Short mmCIF file of C-alpha atoms in Angstrom, two decimals:
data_model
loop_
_atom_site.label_atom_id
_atom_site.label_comp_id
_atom_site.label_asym_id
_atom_site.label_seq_id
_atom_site.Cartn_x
_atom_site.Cartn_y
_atom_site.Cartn_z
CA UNK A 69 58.77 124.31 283.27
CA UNK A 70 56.34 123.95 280.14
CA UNK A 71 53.21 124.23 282.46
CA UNK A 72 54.67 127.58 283.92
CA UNK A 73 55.08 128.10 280.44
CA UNK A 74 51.60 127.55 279.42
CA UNK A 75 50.52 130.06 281.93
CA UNK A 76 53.15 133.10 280.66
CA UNK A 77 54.63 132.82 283.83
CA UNK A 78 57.85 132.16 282.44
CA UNK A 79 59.34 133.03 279.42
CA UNK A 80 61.39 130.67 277.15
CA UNK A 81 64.74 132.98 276.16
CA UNK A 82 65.39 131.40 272.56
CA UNK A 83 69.29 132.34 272.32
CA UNK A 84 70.61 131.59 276.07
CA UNK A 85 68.92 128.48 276.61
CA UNK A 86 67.26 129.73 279.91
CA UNK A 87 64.85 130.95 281.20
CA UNK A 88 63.12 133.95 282.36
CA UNK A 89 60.26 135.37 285.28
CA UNK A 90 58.71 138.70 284.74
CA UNK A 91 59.66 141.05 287.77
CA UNK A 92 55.96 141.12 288.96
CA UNK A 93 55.82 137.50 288.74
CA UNK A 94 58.89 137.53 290.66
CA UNK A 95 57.58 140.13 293.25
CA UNK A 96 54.09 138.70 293.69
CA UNK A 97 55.75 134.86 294.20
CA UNK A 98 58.26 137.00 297.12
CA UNK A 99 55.36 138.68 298.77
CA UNK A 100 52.45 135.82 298.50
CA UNK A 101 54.19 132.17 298.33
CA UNK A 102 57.08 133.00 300.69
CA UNK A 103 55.50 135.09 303.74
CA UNK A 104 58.67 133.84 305.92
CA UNK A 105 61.93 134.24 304.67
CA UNK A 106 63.90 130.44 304.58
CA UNK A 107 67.74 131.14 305.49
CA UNK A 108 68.53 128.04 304.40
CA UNK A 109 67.47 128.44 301.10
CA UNK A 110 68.64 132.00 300.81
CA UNK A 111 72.03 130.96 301.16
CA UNK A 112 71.21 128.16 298.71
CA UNK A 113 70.72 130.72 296.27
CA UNK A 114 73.29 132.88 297.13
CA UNK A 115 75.75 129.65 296.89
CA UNK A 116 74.47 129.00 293.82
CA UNK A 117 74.56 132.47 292.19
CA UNK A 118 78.53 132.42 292.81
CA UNK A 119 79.35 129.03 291.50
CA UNK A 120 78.11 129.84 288.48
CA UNK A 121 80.03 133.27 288.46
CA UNK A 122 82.05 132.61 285.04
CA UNK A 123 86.22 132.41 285.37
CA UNK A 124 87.93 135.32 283.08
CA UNK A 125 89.73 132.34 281.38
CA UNK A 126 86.42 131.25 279.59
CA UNK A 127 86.45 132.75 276.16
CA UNK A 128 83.43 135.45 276.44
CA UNK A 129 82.54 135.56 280.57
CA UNK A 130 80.15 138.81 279.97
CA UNK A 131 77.90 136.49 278.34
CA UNK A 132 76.82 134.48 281.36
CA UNK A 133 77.67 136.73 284.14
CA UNK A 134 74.95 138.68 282.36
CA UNK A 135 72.49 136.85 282.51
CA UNK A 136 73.54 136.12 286.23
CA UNK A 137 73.29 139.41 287.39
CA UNK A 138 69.27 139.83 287.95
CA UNK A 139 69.66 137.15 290.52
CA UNK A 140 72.50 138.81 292.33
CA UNK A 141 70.41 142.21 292.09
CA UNK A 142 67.75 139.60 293.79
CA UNK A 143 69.31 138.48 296.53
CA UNK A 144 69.68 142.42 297.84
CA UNK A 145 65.43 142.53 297.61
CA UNK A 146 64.66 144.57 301.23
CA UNK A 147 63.56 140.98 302.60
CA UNK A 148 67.23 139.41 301.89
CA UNK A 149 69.57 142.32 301.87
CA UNK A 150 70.39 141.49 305.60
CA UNK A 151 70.68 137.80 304.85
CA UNK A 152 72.53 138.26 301.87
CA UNK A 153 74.87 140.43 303.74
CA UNK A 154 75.66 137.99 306.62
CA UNK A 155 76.59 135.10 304.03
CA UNK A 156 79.01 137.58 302.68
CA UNK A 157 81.06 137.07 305.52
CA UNK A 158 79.93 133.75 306.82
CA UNK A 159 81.12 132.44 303.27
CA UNK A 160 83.84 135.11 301.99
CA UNK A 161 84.58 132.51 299.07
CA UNK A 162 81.29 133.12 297.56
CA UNK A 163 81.06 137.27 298.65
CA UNK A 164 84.11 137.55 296.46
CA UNK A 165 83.09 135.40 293.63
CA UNK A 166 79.65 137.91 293.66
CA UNK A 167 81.54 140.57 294.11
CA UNK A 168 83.63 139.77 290.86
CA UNK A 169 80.70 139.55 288.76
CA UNK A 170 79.45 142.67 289.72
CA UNK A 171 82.97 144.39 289.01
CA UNK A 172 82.66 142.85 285.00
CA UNK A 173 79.47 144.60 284.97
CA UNK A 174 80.87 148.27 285.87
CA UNK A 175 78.33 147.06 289.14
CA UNK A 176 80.99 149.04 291.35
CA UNK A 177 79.23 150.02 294.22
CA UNK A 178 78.07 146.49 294.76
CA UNK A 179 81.23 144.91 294.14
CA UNK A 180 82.76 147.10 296.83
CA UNK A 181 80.60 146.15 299.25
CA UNK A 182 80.45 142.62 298.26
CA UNK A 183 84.14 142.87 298.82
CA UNK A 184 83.97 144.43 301.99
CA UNK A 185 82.14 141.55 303.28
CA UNK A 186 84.25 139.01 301.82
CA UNK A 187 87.37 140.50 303.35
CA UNK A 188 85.69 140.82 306.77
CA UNK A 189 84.81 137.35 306.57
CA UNK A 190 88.57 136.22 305.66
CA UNK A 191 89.92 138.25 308.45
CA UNK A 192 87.61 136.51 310.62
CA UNK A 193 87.82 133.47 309.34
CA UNK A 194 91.65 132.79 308.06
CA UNK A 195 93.62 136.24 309.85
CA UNK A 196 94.65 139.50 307.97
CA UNK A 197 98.05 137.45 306.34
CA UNK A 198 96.16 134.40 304.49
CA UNK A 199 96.52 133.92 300.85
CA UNK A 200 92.46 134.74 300.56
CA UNK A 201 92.33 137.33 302.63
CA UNK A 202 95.50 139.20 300.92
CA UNK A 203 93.88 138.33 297.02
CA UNK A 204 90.73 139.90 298.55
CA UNK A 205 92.36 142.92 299.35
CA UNK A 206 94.00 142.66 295.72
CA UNK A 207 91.40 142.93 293.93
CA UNK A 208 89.56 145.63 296.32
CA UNK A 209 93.28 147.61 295.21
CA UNK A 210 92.27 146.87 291.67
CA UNK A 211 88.37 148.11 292.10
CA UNK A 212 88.95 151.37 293.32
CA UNK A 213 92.11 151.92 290.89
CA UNK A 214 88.53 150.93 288.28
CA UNK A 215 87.04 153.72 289.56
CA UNK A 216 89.89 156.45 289.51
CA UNK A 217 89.66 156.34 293.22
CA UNK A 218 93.51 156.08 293.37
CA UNK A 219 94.57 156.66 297.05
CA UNK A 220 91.83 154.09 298.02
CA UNK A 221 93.84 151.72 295.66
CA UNK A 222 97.12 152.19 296.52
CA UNK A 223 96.51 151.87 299.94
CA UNK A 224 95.27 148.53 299.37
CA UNK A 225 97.83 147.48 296.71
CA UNK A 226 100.58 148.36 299.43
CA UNK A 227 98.41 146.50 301.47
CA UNK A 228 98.29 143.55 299.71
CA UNK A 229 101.44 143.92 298.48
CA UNK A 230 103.05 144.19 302.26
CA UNK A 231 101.43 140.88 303.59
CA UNK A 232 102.21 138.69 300.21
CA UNK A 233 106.07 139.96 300.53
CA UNK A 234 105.55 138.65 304.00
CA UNK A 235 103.43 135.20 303.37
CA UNK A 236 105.04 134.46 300.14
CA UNK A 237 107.79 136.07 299.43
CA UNK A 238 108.58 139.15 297.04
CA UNK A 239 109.09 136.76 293.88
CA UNK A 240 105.82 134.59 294.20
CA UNK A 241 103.88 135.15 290.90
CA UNK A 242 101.11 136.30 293.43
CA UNK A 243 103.46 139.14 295.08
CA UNK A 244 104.64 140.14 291.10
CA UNK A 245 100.65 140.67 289.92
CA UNK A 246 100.60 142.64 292.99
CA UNK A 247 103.61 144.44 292.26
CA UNK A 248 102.41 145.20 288.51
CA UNK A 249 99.29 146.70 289.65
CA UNK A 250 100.50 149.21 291.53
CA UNK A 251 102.70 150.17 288.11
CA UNK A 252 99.21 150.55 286.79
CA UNK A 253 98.15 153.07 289.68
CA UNK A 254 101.25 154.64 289.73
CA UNK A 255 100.75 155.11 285.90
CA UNK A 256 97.54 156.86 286.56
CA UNK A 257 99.07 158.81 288.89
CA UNK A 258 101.28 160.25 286.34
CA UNK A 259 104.35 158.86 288.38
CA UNK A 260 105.85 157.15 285.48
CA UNK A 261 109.57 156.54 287.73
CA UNK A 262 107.73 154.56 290.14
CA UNK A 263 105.16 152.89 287.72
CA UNK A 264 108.52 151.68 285.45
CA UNK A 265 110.26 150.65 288.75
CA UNK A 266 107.20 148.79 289.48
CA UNK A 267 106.93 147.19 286.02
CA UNK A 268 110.81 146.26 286.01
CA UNK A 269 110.40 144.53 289.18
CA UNK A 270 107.27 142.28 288.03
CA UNK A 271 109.47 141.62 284.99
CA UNK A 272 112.68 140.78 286.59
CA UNK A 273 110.74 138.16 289.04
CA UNK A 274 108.28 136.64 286.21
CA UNK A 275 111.69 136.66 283.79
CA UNK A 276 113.41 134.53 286.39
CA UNK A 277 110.55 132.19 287.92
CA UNK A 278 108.39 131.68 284.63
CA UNK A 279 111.21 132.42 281.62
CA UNK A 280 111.17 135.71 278.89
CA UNK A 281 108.43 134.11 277.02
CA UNK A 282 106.15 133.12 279.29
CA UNK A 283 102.99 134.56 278.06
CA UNK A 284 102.60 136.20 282.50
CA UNK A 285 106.24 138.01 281.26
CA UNK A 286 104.77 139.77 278.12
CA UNK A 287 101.74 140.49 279.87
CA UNK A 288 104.79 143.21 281.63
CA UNK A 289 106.47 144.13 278.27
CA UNK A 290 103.34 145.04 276.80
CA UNK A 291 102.75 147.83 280.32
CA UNK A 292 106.31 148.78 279.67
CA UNK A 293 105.57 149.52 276.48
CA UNK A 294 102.60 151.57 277.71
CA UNK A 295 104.12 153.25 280.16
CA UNK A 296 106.46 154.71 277.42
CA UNK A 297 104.15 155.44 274.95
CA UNK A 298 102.28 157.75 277.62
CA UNK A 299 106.01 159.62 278.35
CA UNK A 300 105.82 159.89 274.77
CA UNK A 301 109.01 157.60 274.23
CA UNK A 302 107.76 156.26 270.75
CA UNK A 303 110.75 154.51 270.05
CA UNK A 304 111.11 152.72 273.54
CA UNK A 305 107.44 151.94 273.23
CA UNK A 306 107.25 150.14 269.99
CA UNK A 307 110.54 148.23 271.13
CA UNK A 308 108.31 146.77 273.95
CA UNK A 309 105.20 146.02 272.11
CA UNK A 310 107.87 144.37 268.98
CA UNK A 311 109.57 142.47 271.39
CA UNK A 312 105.92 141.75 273.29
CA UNK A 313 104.60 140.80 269.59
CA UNK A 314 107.14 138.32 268.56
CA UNK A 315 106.77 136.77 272.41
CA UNK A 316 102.90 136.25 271.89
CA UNK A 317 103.20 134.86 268.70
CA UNK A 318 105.63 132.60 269.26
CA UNK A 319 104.10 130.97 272.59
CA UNK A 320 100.31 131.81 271.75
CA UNK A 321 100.55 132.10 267.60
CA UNK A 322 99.84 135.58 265.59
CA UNK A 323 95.46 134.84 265.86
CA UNK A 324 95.60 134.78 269.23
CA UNK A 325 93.90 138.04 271.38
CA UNK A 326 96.49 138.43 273.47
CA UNK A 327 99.28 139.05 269.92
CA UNK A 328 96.29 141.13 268.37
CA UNK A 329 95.64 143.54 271.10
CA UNK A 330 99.93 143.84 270.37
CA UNK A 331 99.32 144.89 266.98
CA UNK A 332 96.00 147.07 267.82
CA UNK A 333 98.75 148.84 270.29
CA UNK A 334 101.39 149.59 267.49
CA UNK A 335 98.23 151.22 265.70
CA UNK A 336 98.01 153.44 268.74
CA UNK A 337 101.67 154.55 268.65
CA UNK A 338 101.30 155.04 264.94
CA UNK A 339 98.66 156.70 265.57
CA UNK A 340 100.31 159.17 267.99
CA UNK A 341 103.28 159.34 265.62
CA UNK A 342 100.70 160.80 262.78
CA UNK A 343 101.67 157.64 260.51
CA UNK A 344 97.74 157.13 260.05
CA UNK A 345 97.96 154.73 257.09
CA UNK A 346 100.46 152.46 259.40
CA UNK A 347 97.70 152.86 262.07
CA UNK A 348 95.07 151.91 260.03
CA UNK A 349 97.08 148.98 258.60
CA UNK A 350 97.10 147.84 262.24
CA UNK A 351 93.80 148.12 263.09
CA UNK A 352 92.31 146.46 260.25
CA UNK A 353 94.63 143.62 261.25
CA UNK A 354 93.69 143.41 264.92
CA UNK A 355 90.25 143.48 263.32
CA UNK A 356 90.37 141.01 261.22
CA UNK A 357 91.89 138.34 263.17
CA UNK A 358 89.43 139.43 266.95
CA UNK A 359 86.58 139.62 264.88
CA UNK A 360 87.08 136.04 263.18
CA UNK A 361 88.13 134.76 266.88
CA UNK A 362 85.63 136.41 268.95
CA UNK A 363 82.71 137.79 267.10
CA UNK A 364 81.75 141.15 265.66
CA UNK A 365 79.93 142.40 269.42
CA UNK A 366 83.05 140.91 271.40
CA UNK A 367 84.60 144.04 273.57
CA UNK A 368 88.08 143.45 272.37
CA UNK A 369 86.47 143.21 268.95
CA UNK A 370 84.95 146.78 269.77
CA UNK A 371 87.79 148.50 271.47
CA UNK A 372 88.81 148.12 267.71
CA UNK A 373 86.54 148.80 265.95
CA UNK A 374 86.25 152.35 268.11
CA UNK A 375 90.11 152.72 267.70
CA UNK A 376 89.27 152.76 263.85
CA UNK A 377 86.20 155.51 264.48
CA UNK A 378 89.18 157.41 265.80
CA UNK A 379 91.48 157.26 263.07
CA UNK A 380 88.84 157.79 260.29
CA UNK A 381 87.62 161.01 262.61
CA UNK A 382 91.22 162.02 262.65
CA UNK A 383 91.31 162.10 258.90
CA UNK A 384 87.95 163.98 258.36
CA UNK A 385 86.03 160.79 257.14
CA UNK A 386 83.32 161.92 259.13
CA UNK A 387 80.98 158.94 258.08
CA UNK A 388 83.20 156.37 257.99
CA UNK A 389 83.92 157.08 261.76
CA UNK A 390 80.22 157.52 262.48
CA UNK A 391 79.43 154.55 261.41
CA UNK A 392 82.55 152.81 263.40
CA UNK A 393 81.08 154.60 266.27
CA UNK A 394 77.70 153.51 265.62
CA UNK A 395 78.95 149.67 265.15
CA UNK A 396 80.74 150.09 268.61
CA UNK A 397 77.84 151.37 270.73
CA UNK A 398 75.43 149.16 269.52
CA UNK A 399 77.65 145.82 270.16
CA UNK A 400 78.65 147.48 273.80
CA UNK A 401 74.72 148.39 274.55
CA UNK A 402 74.10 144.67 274.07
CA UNK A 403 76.79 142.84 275.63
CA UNK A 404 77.46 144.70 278.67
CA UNK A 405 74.37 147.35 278.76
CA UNK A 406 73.70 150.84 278.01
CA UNK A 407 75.33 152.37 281.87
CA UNK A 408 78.90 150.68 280.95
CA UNK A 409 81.88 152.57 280.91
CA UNK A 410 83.08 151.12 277.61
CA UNK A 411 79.86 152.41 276.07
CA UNK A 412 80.05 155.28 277.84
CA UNK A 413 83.49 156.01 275.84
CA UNK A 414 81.77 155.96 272.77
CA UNK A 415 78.79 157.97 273.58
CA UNK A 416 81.64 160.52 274.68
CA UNK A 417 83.68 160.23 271.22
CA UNK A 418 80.23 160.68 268.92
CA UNK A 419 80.25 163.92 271.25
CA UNK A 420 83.72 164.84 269.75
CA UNK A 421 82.56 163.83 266.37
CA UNK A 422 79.50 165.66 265.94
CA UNK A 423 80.97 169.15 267.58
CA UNK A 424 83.99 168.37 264.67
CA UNK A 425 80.84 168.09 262.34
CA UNK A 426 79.80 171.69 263.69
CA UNK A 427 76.36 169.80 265.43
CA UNK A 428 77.01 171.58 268.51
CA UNK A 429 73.75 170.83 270.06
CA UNK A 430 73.89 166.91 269.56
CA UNK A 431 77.49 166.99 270.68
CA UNK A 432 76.44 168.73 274.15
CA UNK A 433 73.49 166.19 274.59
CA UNK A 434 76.43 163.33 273.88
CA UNK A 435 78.70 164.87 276.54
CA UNK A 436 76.12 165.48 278.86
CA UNK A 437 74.74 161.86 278.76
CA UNK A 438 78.12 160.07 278.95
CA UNK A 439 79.22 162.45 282.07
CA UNK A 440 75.64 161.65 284.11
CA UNK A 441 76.55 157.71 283.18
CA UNK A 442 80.61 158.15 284.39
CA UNK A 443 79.21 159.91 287.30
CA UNK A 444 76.87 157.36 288.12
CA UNK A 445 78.99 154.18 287.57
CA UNK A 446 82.53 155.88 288.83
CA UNK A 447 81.49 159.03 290.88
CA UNK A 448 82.34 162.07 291.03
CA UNK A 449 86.47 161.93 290.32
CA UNK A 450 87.35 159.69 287.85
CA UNK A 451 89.43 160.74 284.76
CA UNK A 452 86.66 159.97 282.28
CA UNK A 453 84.65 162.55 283.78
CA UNK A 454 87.25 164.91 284.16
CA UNK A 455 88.29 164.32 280.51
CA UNK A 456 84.33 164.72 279.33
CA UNK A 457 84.33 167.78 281.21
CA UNK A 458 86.92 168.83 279.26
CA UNK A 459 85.33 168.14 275.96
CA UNK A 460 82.31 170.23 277.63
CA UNK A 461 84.97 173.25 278.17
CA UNK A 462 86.01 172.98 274.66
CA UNK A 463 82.83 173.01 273.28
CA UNK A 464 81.25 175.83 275.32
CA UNK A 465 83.79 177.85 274.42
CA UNK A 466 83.18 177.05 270.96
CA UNK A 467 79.56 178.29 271.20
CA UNK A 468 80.56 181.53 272.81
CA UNK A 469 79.29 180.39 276.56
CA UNK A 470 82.51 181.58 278.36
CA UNK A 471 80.99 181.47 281.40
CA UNK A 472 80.14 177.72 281.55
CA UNK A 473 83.77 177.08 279.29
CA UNK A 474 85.47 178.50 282.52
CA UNK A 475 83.26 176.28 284.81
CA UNK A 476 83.77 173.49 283.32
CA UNK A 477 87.65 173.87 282.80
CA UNK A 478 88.37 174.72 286.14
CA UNK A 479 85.99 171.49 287.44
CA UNK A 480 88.45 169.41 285.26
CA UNK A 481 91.54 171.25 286.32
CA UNK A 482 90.90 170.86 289.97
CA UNK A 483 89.91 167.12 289.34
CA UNK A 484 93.07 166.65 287.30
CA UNK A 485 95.85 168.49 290.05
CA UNK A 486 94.53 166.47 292.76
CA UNK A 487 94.22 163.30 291.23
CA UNK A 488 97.64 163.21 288.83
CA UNK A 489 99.29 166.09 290.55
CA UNK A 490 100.11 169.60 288.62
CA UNK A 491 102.94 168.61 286.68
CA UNK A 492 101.04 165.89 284.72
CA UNK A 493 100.84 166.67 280.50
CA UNK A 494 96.59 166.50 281.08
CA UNK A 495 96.82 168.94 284.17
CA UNK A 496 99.28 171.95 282.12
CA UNK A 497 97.02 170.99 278.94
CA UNK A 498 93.59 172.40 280.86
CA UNK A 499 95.87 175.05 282.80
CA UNK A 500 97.31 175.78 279.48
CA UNK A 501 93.24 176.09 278.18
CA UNK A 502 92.07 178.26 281.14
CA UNK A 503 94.63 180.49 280.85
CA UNK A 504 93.54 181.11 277.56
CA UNK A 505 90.31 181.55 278.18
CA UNK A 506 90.98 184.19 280.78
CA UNK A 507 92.74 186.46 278.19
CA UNK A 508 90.14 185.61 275.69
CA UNK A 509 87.48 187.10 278.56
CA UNK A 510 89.95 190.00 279.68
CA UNK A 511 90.05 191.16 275.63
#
């Protein structure tokens, strides 16, 4: 390595203990040292590339499936694309693994297809009912539920779902996480019956299988208590996150992410419940404890750190939340790059900031940007874009541009009936919006 050093054609990276070859390098080594593709060590690579795909138990996974990703990207060059493809399925173990990594990344397209393959392979390889090909199809639920793409999902959670009731019975822990997940479509369907059936069930099996406190158990309090606080139910809500609080702490202790990311959720229902100084008091809890735990740039330690922007832009301390903001998208451009959804969220809430500051023209530019990156990274459905394109209604009509306010309310309107139906809260809000608009026009 030091004599490919001593030439620049690699580069020592100081903080990750690896290394790194420019992309010409890298292209010029392709086209002039390796006329004929080797299969053999293609799938070399391509093995290697997923064992080192990091587990989600590590402590900060971004970090080094990061630095994996160029050499995913690699292996779809125009000379391996084919081969890459074919070891998707000839090795479904590894497709998935890839396709994982790409999912952390907000990679979705390629983690779809990496899935794809995988889950050909399994059937192929194992039949439609084995435990790998059923997870597979799990997590394929849980990538298109990612990307708002929610009849995609639940066709594949009911999938899934189907064939584990069948294979291993409806209490297996495997079935339950199954079970939960389509709560959380159901949820984002605005179908909060079925997402609380769907949550009680997962409960009621982890209860009796794993016991109240097992840590798997208050994973389902705390989406109980999520489920509520979206129905508005403070009361009901803050039971659940309590009763999910004193669970964490007591099997996990009060540092621990899981109890902190409890108490950043009572600072949401406070929140909600305009009881900002019991919000805040939250927050800077949560805060304390992530940051010490995981860092000042660690996405939990962001999420926040962004939920405090909020409150201070809530309150009119305009700065304050600017620079929470500002603290936010910085740590997310670095750890999981500037196209991410998370820091898509706050380019989209310095949007809502500066058109509360009256800078109407930077608060377009903000909306504009985060929409092109949700568009790009979720397509064309998702409820981030519909709820930017909101934001984009609001503040054309602001300006006086009626025209474009009505364009833009109707897009999310549309977006919003089919997606969560027309009797969701978010669908009557914009209905609510455009009908004002119209009289506003007819005046």
């Amino acid at each position: 390595m030091r004599k490919l050093c001593d030439y620049s054609l690699v580069e020592v990276q100081s903080g990750s203990q690896g290394y790194s070859l420019h992309a010409c390098v890298h292209d010029w080594t392709l086209e002039a040292l390796n006329r004929a593709v080797d299969p053999e060590l293609c799938l070399l690579a391509f093995s290697c590339v997923a064992r080192s795909v990091a587990c989600e138990s590590e402590a900060q996974p971004w970090l080094r499936n990061r630095r994996l990703l160029p050499h995913a990207v690699r292996l779809e060059h125009r000379r391996l694309r084919a081969l890459a493809e074919q070891y998707a399925q000839d090795k479904p173990d590894s497709g998935h693994k890839i396709g994982v990594l790409y999912e952390g990344l907000d990679k979705f397209t390629r983690a779809e297809q990496m899935y794809q393959q995988a889950l050909a392979g399994y059937k192929k390889a194992l039949g439609p009912e084995h435990r790998s090909t059923l997870d597979a199809v799990h997590d394929l639920g849980n990538l298109y539920l990612t990307q708002g793409k929610l009849p995609e999902a639940k066709h594949m959670s009911q999938l899934a779902l189907k064939g584990k009731e069948k294979t291993l019975g409806p209490e297996h822990m495997s079935t339950l996480d199954t079970v939960n997940n389509l709560g959380n479509i159901y949820l984002h369907e605005g179908k909060m019956a079925k997402a609380e059936r769907m949550y009680q069930r997962a409960l009621t099996g982890k209860e009796k299988t794993l016991g109240p406190e097992n840590p798997s158990t208050i994973d389902i309090i705390n989406n109980l208590g999520n489920i509520y606080l979206e129905q508005g139910k403070m009361a009901e809500a803050e039971r659940m996150y309590q009763r999910a609080l004193t669970g964490y702490k007591k099997a996990l202790g009060p540092e621990y992410t899981s109890t902190l990311d409890i108490v950043n959720n009572l600072g949401n229902i406070y929140l909600e419940q305009g009881k900002i100084a019991e919000a805040e008091r939250m927050y800077q809890r949560a805060l304390t404890g992530i940051e010490k735990r995981l860092g000042p740039e660690n996405p939990s330690t962001l999420d926040i750190v962004n939920n405090l922007g909020n409150i201070y832009l809530e309150q009119g301390r305009m700065a304050e939340a600017e620079r929470m903001y500002q603290w936010a998208l910085t740590g997310y451009k670095k750890v999981l790059g500037p196209e991410h959804t998370f820091t898509l969220n706050i380019i989209n809430n310095l949007g809502t900031l500066y058109r509360a500051q009256d800078k109407l023209s930077e608060a377009e530019r903000m909306y504009q940007r985060a929409l092109t990156g949700y568009k790009k990274a979720l397509g064309p459905e998702h409820t981030l874009i519909l709820n930017t394109v909101y934001n984009l209604g609001n503040l054309y009509l602001h300006r006086g541009k009626l025209a474009e306010a009505g364009r833009m309310y109707r897009w999310a309107l549309t977006g919003y009936e089919k997606m969560l139906g027309r009797e969701h809260t978010l669908t009557l809000t914009i209905a609510n919006s455009l009908g004002e608009l119209s009289r506003k026009v007819d005046r």
